[in-house]
PDB file of C-alpha atoms and ligand atoms in Angstrom:
ATOM      1  CA  MET I   1      81.328 130.121  41.635  1.00  0.00           C
ATOM      2  CA  ASN I   2      79.241 131.063  44.645  1.00  0.00           C
ATOM      3  CA  LEU I   3      76.476 128.517  45.232  1.00  0.00           C
ATOM      4  CA  PRO I   4      73.034 130.008  45.819  1.00  0.00           C
ATOM      5  CA  GLY I   5      72.233 130.373  49.502  1.00  0.00           C
ATOM      6  CA  LEU I   6      75.827 130.265  50.735  1.00  0.00           C
ATOM      7  CA  PRO I   7      77.582 133.287  52.258  1.00  0.00           C
ATOM      8  CA  ALA I   8      79.937 135.300  50.057  1.00  0.00           C
ATOM      9  CA  GLN I   9      83.417 133.854  49.579  1.00  0.00           C
ATOM     10  CA  ALA I  10      86.279 135.778  51.168  1.00  0.00           C
ATOM     11  CA  SER I  11      89.240 133.395  51.424  1.00  0.00           C
ATOM     12  CA  THR I  12      91.525 131.654  48.925  1.00  0.00           C
ATOM     13  CA  HIS I  13      90.139 128.186  49.667  1.00  0.00           C
ATOM     14  CA  ALA I  14      86.442 129.180  49.839  1.00  0.00           C
ATOM     15  CA  GLY I  15      85.892 128.267  46.172  1.00  0.00           C
ATOM     16  CA  ASP I  16      87.392 124.784  46.678  1.00  0.00           C
ATOM     17  CA  ILE I  17      85.152 124.095  49.677  1.00  0.00           C
ATOM     18  CA  ASP I  18      82.110 125.264  47.744  1.00  0.00           C
ATOM     19  CA  PHE I  19      83.100 123.118  44.765  1.00  0.00           C
ATOM     20  CA  VAL I  20      83.095 119.990  46.949  1.00  0.00           C
ATOM     21  CA  LEU I  21      79.843 121.092  48.596  1.00  0.00           C
ATOM     22  CA  GLY I  22      78.353 121.529  45.128  1.00  0.00           C
ATOM     23  CA  LEU I  23      79.478 118.067  43.965  1.00  0.00           C
ATOM     24  CA  GLU I  24      77.950 116.485  47.073  1.00  0.00           C
ATOM     25  CA  HIS I  25      74.649 118.298  46.791  1.00  0.00           C
ATOM     26  CA  TRP I  26      74.177 117.878  43.032  1.00  0.00           C
ATOM     27  CA  GLY I  27      75.059 114.202  43.480  1.00  0.00           C
ATOM     28  CA  MET I  28      72.467 113.864  46.228  1.00  0.00           C
ATOM     29  CA  LEU I  29      69.885 115.605  44.034  1.00  0.00           C
ATOM     30  CA  VAL I  30      70.513 113.090  41.218  1.00  0.00           C
ATOM     31  CA  LEU I  31      70.158 110.189  43.671  1.00  0.00           C
ATOM     32  CA  PHE I  32      67.022 111.666  45.202  1.00  0.00           C
ATOM     33  CA  VAL I  33      65.306 112.126  41.843  1.00  0.00           C
ATOM     34  CA  PHE I  34      66.455 108.680  40.647  1.00  0.00           C
ATOM     35  CA  PHE I  35      65.200 106.795  43.706  1.00  0.00           C
ATOM     36  CA  LEU I  36      61.947 108.752  43.794  1.00  0.00           C
ATOM     37  CA  GLY I  37      61.378 107.853  40.127  1.00  0.00           C
ATOM     38  CA  TYR I  38      62.278 104.214  40.774  1.00  0.00           C
ATOM     39  CA  PHE I  39      59.841 104.125  43.720  1.00  0.00           C
ATOM     40  CA  VAL I  40      57.002 105.436  41.565  1.00  0.00           C
ATOM     41  CA  TYR I  41      57.904 102.935  38.830  1.00  0.00           C
ATOM     42  CA  VAL I  42      57.820 100.032  41.306  1.00  0.00           C
ATOM     43  CA  LEU I  43      54.462 101.151  42.696  1.00  0.00           C
ATOM     44  CA  PHE I  44      53.052 101.018  39.185  1.00  0.00           C
ATOM     45  CA  ARG I  45      54.904  97.998  37.791  1.00  0.00           C
ATOM     46  CA  PHE I  46      54.148  95.689  40.713  1.00  0.00           C
ATOM     47  CA  ARG I  47      50.601  96.878  41.398  1.00  0.00           C
ATOM     48  CA  ARG I  48      48.144  94.198  42.480  1.00  0.00           C
ATOM     49  CA  GLY I  49      46.033  94.565  39.350  1.00  0.00           C
ATOM     50  CA  ALA I  50      48.948  93.437  37.139  1.00  0.00           C
ATOM     51  CA  ASN I  51      50.298  90.844  39.566  1.00  0.00           C
ATOM     52  CA  PRO I  52      47.376  88.933  41.101  1.00  0.00           C
ATOM     53  CA  SER I  53      49.688  86.342  42.675  1.00  0.00           C
ATOM     54  CA  ALA I  54      52.786  87.508  44.569  1.00  0.00           C
ATOM     55  CA  ASP I  55      56.220  86.559  43.295  1.00  0.00           C
ATOM     56  CA  TYR I  56      58.558  86.252  46.257  1.00  0.00           C
ATOM     57  CA  ALA I  57      61.680  85.891  44.107  1.00  0.00           C
ATOM     58  CA  GLY I  58      61.424  89.569  43.087  1.00  0.00           C
ATOM     59  CA  MET I  59      63.668  91.039  40.403  1.00  0.00           C
ATOM     60  CA  LYS I  60      65.736  88.632  38.383  1.00  0.00           C
ATOM     61  CA  SER I  61      67.994  91.000  36.456  1.00  0.00           C
ATOM     62  CA  GLN I  62      71.254  92.310  37.938  1.00  0.00           C
ATOM     63  CA  TRP I  63      70.959  95.972  36.959  1.00  0.00           C
ATOM     64  CA  SER I  64      69.992  97.195  40.440  1.00  0.00           C
ATOM     65  CA  ILE I  65      73.268  95.795  41.778  1.00  0.00           C
ATOM     66  CA  TYR I  66      75.197  97.661  39.076  1.00  0.00           C
ATOM     67  CA  VAL I  67      73.420 100.897  39.942  1.00  0.00           C
ATOM     68  CA  VAL I  68      74.226 100.579  43.641  1.00  0.00           C
ATOM     69  CA  ALA I  69      77.851  99.675  42.797  1.00  0.00           C
ATOM     70  CA  ALA I  70      78.102 102.769  40.565  1.00  0.00           C
ATOM     71  CA  ILE I  71      76.780 104.970  43.394  1.00  0.00           C
ATOM     72  CA  ALA I  72      79.285 103.487  45.855  1.00  0.00           C
ATOM     73  CA  LEU I  73      82.098 103.979  43.339  1.00  0.00           C
ATOM     74  CA  SER I  74      81.161 107.632  42.727  1.00  0.00           C
ATOM     75  CA  GLU I  75      81.219 108.224  46.472  1.00  0.00           C
ATOM     76  CA  VAL I  76      84.694 106.715  46.731  1.00  0.00           C
ATOM     77  CA  VAL I  77      85.841 109.005  43.879  1.00  0.00           C
ATOM     78  CA  LEU I  78      84.289 112.021  45.656  1.00  0.00           C
ATOM     79  CA  LEU I  79      86.071 111.112  48.880  1.00  0.00           C
ATOM     80  CA  VAL I  80      89.480 110.221  47.437  1.00  0.00           C
ATOM     81  CA  ALA I  81      89.747 112.690  44.561  1.00  0.00           C
ATOM     82  CA  TYR I  82      88.169 115.775  46.141  1.00  0.00           C
ATOM     83  CA  GLU I  83      87.439 115.627  49.853  1.00  0.00           C
ATOM     84  CA  LEU I  84      90.595 114.013  51.285  1.00  0.00           C
ATOM     85  CA  PRO I  85      92.985 116.290  49.329  1.00  0.00           C
ATOM     86  CA  GLU I  86      91.039 119.363  50.471  1.00  0.00           C
ATOM     87  CA  TRP I  87      91.049 118.130  54.083  1.00  0.00           C
ATOM     88  CA  ASN I  88      94.774 117.345  53.860  1.00  0.00           C
ATOM     89  CA  GLU I  89      95.443 120.881  52.611  1.00  0.00           C
ATOM     90  CA  ARG I  90      93.619 122.416  55.582  1.00  0.00           C
ATOM     91  CA  ILE I  91      95.154 120.090  58.185  1.00  0.00           C
ATOM     92  CA  ASN I  92      98.721 119.405  57.042  1.00  0.00           C
ATOM     93  CA  ASN I  93      99.855 122.292  54.847  1.00  0.00           C
ATOM     94  CA  LEU I  94      99.990 124.953  57.544  1.00  0.00           C
ATOM     95  CA  PRO I  95     101.731 128.175  56.490  1.00  0.00           C
ATOM     96  CA  SER I  96     105.096 128.847  58.105  1.00  0.00           C
ATOM     97  CA  PRO I  97     105.116 131.401  60.948  1.00  0.00           C
ATOM     98  CA  GLN I  98     107.400 133.578  58.773  1.00  0.00           C
ATOM     99  CA  GLU I  99     104.875 134.019  55.969  1.00  0.00           C
ATOM    100  CA  ALA I 100     101.746 134.045  58.139  1.00  0.00           C
ATOM    101  CA  THR I 101     100.114 136.360  60.629  1.00  0.00           C
ATOM    102  CA  VAL I 102     100.191 134.267  63.801  1.00  0.00           C
ATOM    103  CA  VAL I 103      97.614 134.918  66.473  1.00  0.00           C
ATOM    104  CA  ARG I 104      96.098 133.048  69.408  1.00  0.00           C
ATOM    105  CA  VAL I 105      92.350 132.895  69.917  1.00  0.00           C
ATOM    106  CA  VAL I 106      91.173 131.663  73.304  1.00  0.00           C
ATOM    107  CA  ALA I 107      87.470 130.966  73.648  1.00  0.00           C
ATOM    108  CA  GLU I 108      85.598 131.258  76.913  1.00  0.00           C
ATOM    109  CA  GLN I 109      81.985 131.443  78.070  1.00  0.00           C
ATOM    110  CA  PHE I 110      81.045 133.673  76.256  1.00  0.00           C
ATOM    111  CA  ALA I 111      83.707 135.591  74.389  1.00  0.00           C
ATOM    112  CA  TRP I 112      86.668 135.314  72.015  1.00  0.00           C
ATOM    113  CA  ASN I 113      89.983 136.475  73.467  1.00  0.00           C
ATOM    114  CA  VAL I 114      92.536 137.525  70.874  1.00  0.00           C
ATOM    115  CA  HIS I 115      96.263 137.486  71.609  1.00  0.00           C
ATOM    116  CA  TYR I 116      98.919 138.938  69.280  1.00  0.00           C
ATOM    117  CA  PRO I 117     102.613 138.271  69.964  1.00  0.00           C
ATOM    118  CA  GLY I 118     103.573 141.924  69.407  1.00  0.00           C
ATOM    119  CA  ALA I 119     106.713 143.239  67.710  1.00  0.00           C
ATOM    120  CA  ASP I 120     109.011 140.510  69.121  1.00  0.00           C
ATOM    121  CA  GLY I 121     106.919 137.799  67.461  1.00  0.00           C
ATOM    122  CA  ALA I 122     106.829 135.771  70.702  1.00  0.00           C
ATOM    123  CA  PHE I 123     103.727 135.081  72.749  1.00  0.00           C
ATOM    124  CA  GLY I 124     104.215 135.978  76.406  1.00  0.00           C
ATOM    125  CA  ARG I 125     103.659 133.471  79.170  1.00  0.00           C
ATOM    126  CA  THR I 126     100.110 132.974  80.370  1.00  0.00           C
ATOM    127  CA  ASP I 127      99.150 131.606  83.757  1.00  0.00           C
ATOM    128  CA  VAL I 128      95.748 130.421  84.833  1.00  0.00           C
ATOM    129  CA  ASN I 129      96.338 131.997  88.284  1.00  0.00           C
ATOM    130  CA  LEU I 130      96.593 135.449  86.703  1.00  0.00           C
ATOM    131  CA  VAL I 131      93.220 135.218  84.972  1.00  0.00           C
ATOM    132  CA  ALA I 132      91.030 138.106  86.099  1.00  0.00           C
ATOM    133  CA  SER I 133      88.257 140.179  84.592  1.00  0.00           C
ATOM    134  CA  GLU I 134      90.773 142.757  83.295  1.00  0.00           C
ATOM    135  CA  ASN I 135      93.198 139.997  82.212  1.00  0.00           C
ATOM    136  CA  PRO I 136      91.045 137.281  80.702  1.00  0.00           C
ATOM    137  CA  LEU I 137      94.041 135.568  79.070  1.00  0.00           C
ATOM    138  CA  GLY I 138      96.040 135.424  82.313  1.00  0.00           C
ATOM    139  CA  LEU I 139      98.929 137.123  80.499  1.00  0.00           C
ATOM    140  CA  ASP I 140     102.030 137.508  82.690  1.00  0.00           C
ATOM    141  CA  ARG I 141     103.203 141.061  81.889  1.00  0.00           C
ATOM    142  CA  SER I 142     106.403 140.487  83.906  1.00  0.00           C
ATOM    143  CA  ASP I 143     107.555 138.023  81.237  1.00  0.00           C
ATOM    144  CA  PRO I 144     109.787 139.965  78.782  1.00  0.00           C
ATOM    145  CA  ALA I 145     108.037 138.280  75.825  1.00  0.00           C
ATOM    146  CA  ALA I 146     104.664 139.473  77.140  1.00  0.00           C
ATOM    147  CA  ALA I 147     105.547 143.160  77.475  1.00  0.00           C
ATOM    148  CA  ASP I 148     104.562 144.006  73.885  1.00  0.00           C
ATOM    149  CA  ASP I 149     101.726 141.497  73.483  1.00  0.00           C
ATOM    150  CA  ILE I 150      98.462 142.948  72.226  1.00  0.00           C
ATOM    151  CA  THR I 151      95.131 141.583  73.381  1.00  0.00           C
ATOM    152  CA  ALA I 152      91.560 142.216  72.312  1.00  0.00           C
ATOM    153  CA  ILE I 153      88.134 140.827  73.087  1.00  0.00           C
ATOM    154  CA  ASN I 154      85.709 139.828  70.329  1.00  0.00           C
ATOM    155  CA  GLN I 155      87.710 141.824  67.779  1.00  0.00           C
ATOM    156  CA  LEU I 156      90.106 139.979  65.506  1.00  0.00           C
ATOM    157  CA  THR I 157      91.896 142.305  63.100  1.00  0.00           C
ATOM    158  CA  LEU I 158      93.822 140.739  60.225  1.00  0.00           C
ATOM    159  CA  PRO I 159      95.563 141.891  57.053  1.00  0.00           C
ATOM    160  CA  VAL I 160      94.172 140.922  53.661  1.00  0.00           C
ATOM    161  CA  ASN I 161      95.967 138.575  51.205  1.00  0.00           C
ATOM    162  CA  ARG I 162      98.325 137.083  53.774  1.00  0.00           C
ATOM    163  CA  PRO I 163      97.906 133.626  55.350  1.00  0.00           C
ATOM    164  CA  VAL I 164      96.646 133.674  58.912  1.00  0.00           C
ATOM    165  CA  LEU I 165      97.590 130.952  61.381  1.00  0.00           C
ATOM    166  CA  ILE I 166      95.326 130.906  64.420  1.00  0.00           C
ATOM    167  CA  HIS I 167      96.243 128.859  67.471  1.00  0.00           C
ATOM    168  CA  LEU I 168      92.803 128.088  68.802  1.00  0.00           C
ATOM    169  CA  THR I 169      92.020 126.864  72.284  1.00  0.00           C
ATOM    170  CA  SER I 170      89.456 127.276  75.053  1.00  0.00           C
ATOM    171  CA  LYS I 171      89.527 128.147  78.749  1.00  0.00           C
ATOM    172  CA  ASP I 172      86.455 126.229  79.818  1.00  0.00           C
ATOM    173  CA  VAL I 173      84.235 124.131  77.569  1.00  0.00           C
ATOM    174  CA  ILE I 174      84.235 123.193  73.888  1.00  0.00           C
ATOM    175  CA  HIS I 175      83.389 126.101  71.606  1.00  0.00           C
ATOM    176  CA  SER I 176      83.631 126.286  67.828  1.00  0.00           C
ATOM    177  CA  PHE I 177      85.254 129.079  65.855  1.00  0.00           C
ATOM    178  CA  ALA I 178      83.268 129.755  62.686  1.00  0.00           C
ATOM    179  CA  VAL I 179      83.702 132.474  60.088  1.00  0.00           C
ATOM    180  CA  TYR I 180      81.358 131.573  57.261  1.00  0.00           C
ATOM    181  CA  GLU I 181      82.724 133.874  54.550  1.00  0.00           C
ATOM    182  CA  MET I 182      86.188 132.375  55.151  1.00  0.00           C
ATOM    183  CA  ARG I 183      84.751 128.819  55.055  1.00  0.00           C
ATOM    184  CA  VAL I 184      86.440 128.162  58.386  1.00  0.00           C
ATOM    185  CA  LYS I 185      85.059 126.166  61.294  1.00  0.00           C
ATOM    186  CA  GLN I 186      87.078 124.534  64.036  1.00  0.00           C
ATOM    187  CA  ASP I 187      86.272 123.316  67.524  1.00  0.00           C
ATOM    188  CA  ALA I 188      88.114 125.092  70.339  1.00  0.00           C
ATOM    189  CA  ILE I 189      89.006 122.437  72.887  1.00  0.00           C
ATOM    190  CA  PRO I 190      90.372 123.106  76.393  1.00  0.00           C
ATOM    191  CA  GLY I 191      94.011 122.029  76.752  1.00  0.00           C
ATOM    192  CA  THR I 192      94.438 121.575  72.995  1.00  0.00           C
ATOM    193  CA  ASP I 193      96.057 123.888  70.467  1.00  0.00           C
ATOM    194  CA  SER I 194      94.068 123.516  67.255  1.00  0.00           C
ATOM    195  CA  PRO I 195      95.673 125.338  64.336  1.00  0.00           C
ATOM    196  CA  VAL I 196      93.297 127.028  61.882  1.00  0.00           C
ATOM    197  CA  TRP I 197      94.538 128.731  58.777  1.00  0.00           C
ATOM    198  CA  PHE I 198      93.108 130.673  55.861  1.00  0.00           C
ATOM    199  CA  THR I 199      93.991 133.596  53.628  1.00  0.00           C
ATOM    200  CA  PRO I 200      91.411 136.399  53.591  1.00  0.00           C
ATOM    201  CA  THR I 201      91.030 137.901  50.135  1.00  0.00           C
ATOM    202  CA  VAL I 202      88.415 140.620  50.666  1.00  0.00           C
ATOM    203  CA  THR I 203      88.703 143.446  53.178  1.00  0.00           C
ATOM    204  CA  THR I 204      85.680 144.313  55.301  1.00  0.00           C
ATOM    205  CA  GLU I 205      85.378 147.621  53.415  1.00  0.00           C
ATOM    206  CA  GLU I 206      85.437 145.887  50.025  1.00  0.00           C
ATOM    207  CA  MET I 207      82.855 143.308  51.156  1.00  0.00           C
ATOM    208  CA  ARG I 208      80.559 146.123  52.338  1.00  0.00           C
ATOM    209  CA  ARG I 209      80.782 147.636  48.858  1.00  0.00           C
ATOM    210  CA  ARG I 210      80.181 144.313  47.105  1.00  0.00           C
ATOM    211  CA  LEU I 211      77.176 143.414  49.236  1.00  0.00           C
ATOM    212  CA  GLY I 212      75.832 146.966  49.321  1.00  0.00           C
ATOM    213  CA  LYS I 213      75.619 146.710  53.131  1.00  0.00           C
ATOM    214  CA  PRO I 214      77.477 149.614  54.770  1.00  0.00           C
ATOM    215  CA  ASP I 215      77.374 147.999  58.223  1.00  0.00           C
ATOM    216  CA  PHE I 216      78.457 144.490  57.173  1.00  0.00           C
ATOM    217  CA  GLU I 217      80.955 142.748  59.487  1.00  0.00           C
ATOM    218  CA  TYR I 218      82.555 139.330  59.241  1.00  0.00           C
ATOM    219  CA  GLU I 219      81.102 137.553  62.240  1.00  0.00           C
ATOM    220  CA  ILE I 220      82.976 135.065  64.385  1.00  0.00           C
ATOM    221  CA  ALA I 221      80.177 132.754  65.424  1.00  0.00           C
ATOM    222  CA  CYS I 222      80.380 130.107  68.098  1.00  0.00           C
ATOM    223  CA  SER I 223      78.902 127.044  66.456  1.00  0.00           C
ATOM    224  CA  GLN I 224      79.020 124.680  69.396  1.00  0.00           C
ATOM    225  CA  LEU I 225      76.305 124.867  72.044  1.00  0.00           C
ATOM    226  CA  CYS I 226      78.425 125.925  75.028  1.00  0.00           C
ATOM    227  CA  GLY I 227      76.060 127.218  77.682  1.00  0.00           C
ATOM    228  CA  LEU I 228      73.260 129.650  78.359  1.00  0.00           C
ATOM    229  CA  GLY I 229      75.104 132.537  76.717  1.00  0.00           C
ATOM    230  CA  HIS I 230      75.973 130.612  73.539  1.00  0.00           C
ATOM    231  CA  TYR I 231      73.627 132.792  71.472  1.00  0.00           C
ATOM    232  CA  ARG I 232      75.512 135.971  72.342  1.00  0.00           C
ATOM    233  CA  MET I 233      79.017 134.551  71.890  1.00  0.00           C
ATOM    234  CA  ARG I 234      79.975 136.451  68.784  1.00  0.00           C
ATOM    235  CA  GLY I 235      83.050 138.315  67.744  1.00  0.00           C
ATOM    236  CA  PHE I 236      83.984 140.254  64.664  1.00  0.00           C
ATOM    237  CA  LEU I 237      86.744 139.734  62.164  1.00  0.00           C
ATOM    238  CA  ASN I 238      87.997 142.966  60.696  1.00  0.00           C
ATOM    239  CA  VAL I 239      89.988 142.392  57.496  1.00  0.00           C
ATOM    240  CA  ARG I 240      92.073 145.423  56.630  1.00  0.00           C
ATOM    241  CA  THR I 241      94.717 146.392  54.119  1.00  0.00           C
ATOM    242  CA  GLU I 242      98.303 145.705  55.164  1.00  0.00           C
ATOM    243  CA  ALA I 243      98.861 149.420  55.896  1.00  0.00           C
ATOM    244  CA  GLU I 244      95.707 149.680  57.991  1.00  0.00           C
ATOM    245  CA  TYR I 245      96.675 146.521  59.855  1.00  0.00           C
ATOM    246  CA  GLN I 246     100.125 147.891  60.668  1.00  0.00           C
ATOM    247  CA  ALA I 247      98.500 151.136  61.824  1.00  0.00           C
ATOM    248  CA  TYR I 248      96.178 149.132  64.078  1.00  0.00           C
ATOM    249  CA  LEU I 249      99.110 147.259  65.651  1.00  0.00           C
ATOM    250  CA  ALA I 250     101.059 150.500  66.122  1.00  0.00           C
ATOM    251  CA  GLU I 251      98.088 152.193  67.782  1.00  0.00           C
ATOM    252  CA  GLU I 252      97.563 149.225  70.109  1.00  0.00           C
ATOM    253  CA  ALA I 253     101.289 149.212  70.962  1.00  0.00           C
ATOM    254  CA  ARG I 254     101.123 152.935  71.780  1.00  0.00           C
ATOM    255  CA  ALA I 255      98.119 152.338  74.029  1.00  0.00           C
ATOM    256  CA  LEU I 256     100.116 149.667  75.896  1.00  0.00           C
ATOM    257  CA  ARG I 257     102.964 152.096  76.624  1.00  0.00           C
ATOM    258  CA  ARG I 258     100.629 154.821  77.896  1.00  0.00           C
ATOM    259  CA  PRO I 259     100.619 154.734  81.680  1.00  0.00           C
ATOM    260  CA  THR I 260      97.233 153.699  83.062  1.00  0.00           C
ATOM    261  CA  PRO I 261      95.801 156.513  85.189  1.00  0.00           C
TER     262      PRO I 261
HETATM  263 CU1  LIG T   1      80.823 129.196  72.751  1.00  0.00          CU
HETATM  264 CU2  LIG T   1      78.770 128.441  71.877  1.00  0.00          CU
END
C-alpha cells in the first residue's frame, strides 16, 4: 500500500520500507493523541478549584508505569521484529555480481559519475592523477579492463526487474545518493565503497503512464548538504526494459569504438 504523501513505489522492497514507516507513524499518532488526552484530563482533574491544598505525593496508582512499560515494549517489538530485519536485508543480503547489474557511482561537487564495467564485466583501473574535465573518473584507458568501460554523467540507465548493485563512493566531500521511488538513500563517502542495492520494478515509461506525467523522470537527488552547488546536484535514473538496456549498452560501446575526430 502506498502511504499518502509518499512518492510512488518502484522497487521490490519499497512496500516493506513503507510498511515500517506506516507502523512508526501510526504508532506515534496513537501516542500523540493519548498523551494530549491525558494532559487535558490532568488539567481538569487536578484543577485548583477541586484541589484547594496541593498534594505533593501525586498519583498513587501504578497504571502510568504500566502504560510507559507497554510503550517501551511496543518500541522494542517494532525495532526487533520489523526494523532490524529490514535493515539486515539491505545491508547484508547483497545480490551476487552474477545475478545483479553492477555499476559504480562516484559523486563529486556537483555531479554523479556513472561507471559501467563493459562487456568484460571488470571495472578498469582509475587513477586520481588522470582526473580531468573530460575524464572525471580518472579512468585509465590503457588498462585492458578499462578499454570497454562505459561512463556517463548524471544519467544512470538500468534494466527493470533485475537487482542492481551500486558501488557508491565520492571524490571530494560526503554526498548522499537518494532515489525516492526506489526507497534508496545512502551516503557517498570519500575513500569508502558503500554498496547500495535494489530491484527496480517499474520502467520510466510505465511510471509516466501510471502518474499521467509524460515528462516524469526518476531523480537522483543529493540529500547531503555538500557545498554551494548542492541544490543543482541531480541526476536521472532511467529504468528500461532488458532489451532497451542492452541496446543502450551496445550503442555506448559503439560510440567508444568510433575514433574521436
Ligand atoms: Cu552532493 Cu549535496
